[in-house]
Every structure is written in C-alpha cells, then in structure tokens.
Short mmCIF file of C-alpha atoms in Angstrom, two decimals:
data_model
loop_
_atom_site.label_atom_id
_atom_site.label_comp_id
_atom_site.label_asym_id
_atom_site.label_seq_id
_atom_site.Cartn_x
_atom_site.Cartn_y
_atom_site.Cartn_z
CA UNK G 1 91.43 108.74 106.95
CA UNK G 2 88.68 110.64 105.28
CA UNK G 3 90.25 111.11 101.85
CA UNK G 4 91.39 107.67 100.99
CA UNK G 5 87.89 106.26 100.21
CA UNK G 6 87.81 108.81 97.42
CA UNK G 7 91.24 107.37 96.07
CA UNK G 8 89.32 104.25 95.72
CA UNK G 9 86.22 104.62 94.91
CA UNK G 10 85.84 107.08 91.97
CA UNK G 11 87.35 106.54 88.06
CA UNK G 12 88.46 109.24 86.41
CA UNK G 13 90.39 112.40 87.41
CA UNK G 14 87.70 115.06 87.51
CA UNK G 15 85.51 113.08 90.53
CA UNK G 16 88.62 112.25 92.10
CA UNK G 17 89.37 116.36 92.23
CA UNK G 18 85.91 116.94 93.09
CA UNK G 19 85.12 114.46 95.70
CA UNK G 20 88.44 115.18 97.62
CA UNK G 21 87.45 118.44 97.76
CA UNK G 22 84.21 117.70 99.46
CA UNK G 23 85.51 114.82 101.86
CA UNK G 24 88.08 117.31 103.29
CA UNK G 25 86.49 121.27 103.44
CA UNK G 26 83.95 120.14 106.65
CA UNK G 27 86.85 119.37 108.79
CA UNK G 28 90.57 121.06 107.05
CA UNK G 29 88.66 123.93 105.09
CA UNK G 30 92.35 125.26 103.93
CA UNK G 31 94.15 125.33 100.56
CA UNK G 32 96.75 123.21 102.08
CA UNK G 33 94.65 120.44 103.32
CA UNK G 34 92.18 120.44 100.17
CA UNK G 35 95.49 120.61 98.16
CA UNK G 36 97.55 117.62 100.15
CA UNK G 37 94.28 115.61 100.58
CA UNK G 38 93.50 115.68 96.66
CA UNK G 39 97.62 114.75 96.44
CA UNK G 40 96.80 111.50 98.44
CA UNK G 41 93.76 110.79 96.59
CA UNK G 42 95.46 110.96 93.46
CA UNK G 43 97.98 108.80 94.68
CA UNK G 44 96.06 105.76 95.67
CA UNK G 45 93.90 106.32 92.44
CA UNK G 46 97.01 106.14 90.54
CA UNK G 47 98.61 103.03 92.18
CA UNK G 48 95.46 100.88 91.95
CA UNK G 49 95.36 101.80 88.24
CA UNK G 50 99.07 100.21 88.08
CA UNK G 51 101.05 103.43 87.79
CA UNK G 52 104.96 102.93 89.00
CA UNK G 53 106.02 104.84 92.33
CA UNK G 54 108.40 107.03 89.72
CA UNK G 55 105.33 108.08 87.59
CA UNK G 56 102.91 109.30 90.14
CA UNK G 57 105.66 110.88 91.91
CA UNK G 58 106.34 112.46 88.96
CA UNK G 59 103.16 113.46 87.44
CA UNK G 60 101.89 115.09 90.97
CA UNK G 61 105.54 116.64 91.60
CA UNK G 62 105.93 115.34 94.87
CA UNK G 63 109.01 115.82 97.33
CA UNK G 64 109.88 112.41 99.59
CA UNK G 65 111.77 113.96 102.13
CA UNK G 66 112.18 112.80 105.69
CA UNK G 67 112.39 115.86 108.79
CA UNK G 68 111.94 114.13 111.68
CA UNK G 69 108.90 115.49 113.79
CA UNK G 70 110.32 117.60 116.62
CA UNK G 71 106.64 117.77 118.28
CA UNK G 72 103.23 117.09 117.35
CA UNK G 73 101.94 118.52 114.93
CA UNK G 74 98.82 118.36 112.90
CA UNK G 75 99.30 120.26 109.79
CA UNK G 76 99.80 118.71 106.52
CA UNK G 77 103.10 121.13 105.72
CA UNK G 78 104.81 119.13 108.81
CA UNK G 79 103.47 115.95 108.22
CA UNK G 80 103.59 114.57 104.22
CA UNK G 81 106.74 114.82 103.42
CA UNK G 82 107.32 112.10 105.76
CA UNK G 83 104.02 110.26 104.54
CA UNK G 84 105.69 110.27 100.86
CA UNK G 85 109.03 109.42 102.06
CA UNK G 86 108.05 106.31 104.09
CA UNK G 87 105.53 105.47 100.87
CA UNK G 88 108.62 106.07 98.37
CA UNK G 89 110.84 103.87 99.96
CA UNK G 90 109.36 100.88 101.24
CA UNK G 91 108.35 97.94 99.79
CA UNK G 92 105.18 96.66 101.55
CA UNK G 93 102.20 97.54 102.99
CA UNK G 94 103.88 96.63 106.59
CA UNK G 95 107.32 98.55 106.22
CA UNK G 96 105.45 101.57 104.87
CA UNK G 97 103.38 101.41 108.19
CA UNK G 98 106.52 100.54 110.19
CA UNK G 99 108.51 103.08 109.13
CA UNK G 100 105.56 105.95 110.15
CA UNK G 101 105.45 105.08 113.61
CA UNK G 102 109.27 104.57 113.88
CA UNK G 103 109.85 108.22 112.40
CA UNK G 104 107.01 109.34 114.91
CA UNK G 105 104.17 109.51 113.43
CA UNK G 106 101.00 109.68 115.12
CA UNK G 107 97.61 107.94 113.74
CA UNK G 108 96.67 109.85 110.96
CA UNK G 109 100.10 109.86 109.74
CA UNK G 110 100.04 106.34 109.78
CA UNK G 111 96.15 105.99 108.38
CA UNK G 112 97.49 108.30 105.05
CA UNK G 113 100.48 106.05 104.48
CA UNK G 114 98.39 102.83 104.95
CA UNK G 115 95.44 103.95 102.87
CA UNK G 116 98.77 104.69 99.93
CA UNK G 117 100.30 101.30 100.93
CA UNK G 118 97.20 99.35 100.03
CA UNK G 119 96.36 100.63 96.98
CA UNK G 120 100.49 100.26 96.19
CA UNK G 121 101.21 96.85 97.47
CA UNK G 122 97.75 95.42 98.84
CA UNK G 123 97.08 94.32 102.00
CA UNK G 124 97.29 90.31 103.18
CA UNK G 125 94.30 88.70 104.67
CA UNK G 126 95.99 88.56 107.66
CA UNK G 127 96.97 92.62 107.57
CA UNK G 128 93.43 92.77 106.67
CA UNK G 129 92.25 90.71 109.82
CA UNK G 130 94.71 92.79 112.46
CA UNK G 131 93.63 95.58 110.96
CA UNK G 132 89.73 95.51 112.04
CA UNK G 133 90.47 93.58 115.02
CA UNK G 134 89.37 96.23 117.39
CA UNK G 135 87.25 97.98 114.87
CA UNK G 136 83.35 97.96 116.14
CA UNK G 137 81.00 95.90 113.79
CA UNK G 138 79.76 98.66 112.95
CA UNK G 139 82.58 100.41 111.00
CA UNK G 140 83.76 96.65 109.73
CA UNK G 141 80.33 95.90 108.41
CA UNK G 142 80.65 99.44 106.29
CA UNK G 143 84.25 98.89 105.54
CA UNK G 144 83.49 95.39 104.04
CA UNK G 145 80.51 97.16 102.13
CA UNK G 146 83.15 99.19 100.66
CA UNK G 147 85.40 96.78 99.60
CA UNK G 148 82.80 94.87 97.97
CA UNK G 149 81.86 98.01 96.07
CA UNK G 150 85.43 98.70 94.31
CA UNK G 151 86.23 95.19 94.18
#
C-alpha cells in the first residue's frame, strides 16, 4: 500500500505526519483516510523502532476489534478495525496475513496488515521470495532499492 513506505522510510515523528499526509491526499483526500493512513504509518514506524504491540496500541489509542465484513467495502471506518485486530493478535508475519484473508479481507486489507507485520515480526527470505514472485522486475528492482535504503 501507499502509506507503508512512509512507516519505513522516515525518522522522526514530524516527517512521518507529514509524508503520510502527502502519500495519501492524491488518491483518499478525506480526514478519515489521511487520519487512518498516518495511524498505520505510525505503527510500522513504531514497531521497527522496537516498541511492544501494548505501547503503540496505546500511545495511538487504537481499538482491535473484529466485525466481520458483510460486503465489500473500501472505506477505512469498515476496514481497520479488522487490520488492528488481526495485527494485535497474531504472532507472525504469516498468521497476521492469514487471518486477513480468512476474516475476508480483500488486497489492500491484506497489503496494510502485511506492511504492519513486517515491520512487527519481519519477513523470512522465503516470505520475501513468494512475495515478489509475480511482481514485474520492474516494481522488484524499486522494491529492492528500497530496502537497501532503510536497511
């Protein structure tokens, strides 16, 4: 998803605001979205800097609560709860992803609780590997570009 490179790639809390503000208004330009999008930002900033699941949970007073999804739906209101329940309670990068699809979730439900996952639990090289399988080189010669750069 758009907003997880921002999670990653920035170092203090002010670009992290900033930047997840810019990497969501072209496509969500809501309140909601800027405000759920700077949520998962924060989160994946957090967790790669080693916070517990308690303490971000905490800090960015955030509900894990599981409604399953009656229909699609696209809006963030219907959709993160779920995201922060399946990120709460699992224990790998793999359950959190299994979990999504199992309660229904559709891709970008799925790319927000992976992009969490990683910076939670990391990803095996073998994760890694499935994961850009079907990716074109493209998109895995930028993705590896990234890695390098927050590595």
């Amino acid at each position: 998803m758009r907003i997880s490179p921002v999670g990653f790639m920035f170092d203090c809390e002010e670009d992290v605001i900033k930047n997840a503000y810019h990497a969501t208004i072209p496509s969500h330009n809501s309140c909601e979205a800027v405000d759920a999008a700077t949520k998962i930002a924060f989160m994946i900033y957090y967790f790669r800097k080693g916070y517990t699941k308690n303490y971000v949970y905490e800090k960015l007073n955030l509900e894990h609560e599981y409604v399953p999804f009656k229909k699609f739906n696209m809006t963030c209101s219907e959709t993160l709860g779920n995201c922060l329940y399946a990120i709460y309670f699992e224990i790998s990068f793999d359950d959190t992803i299994r979990k999504t699809l199992l309660m229904g979730g559709d891709t970008d439900t799925c790319a927000i609780t992976g992009s969490v996952a990683e910076s939670l639990y990391g990803m095996t090289e073998s994760e890694k590997s499935d994961a850009i399988a079907n990716l074109p080189k493209g998109f895995v010669k930028v993705l590896k570009m990234s890695y390098n750069k927050i590595k």
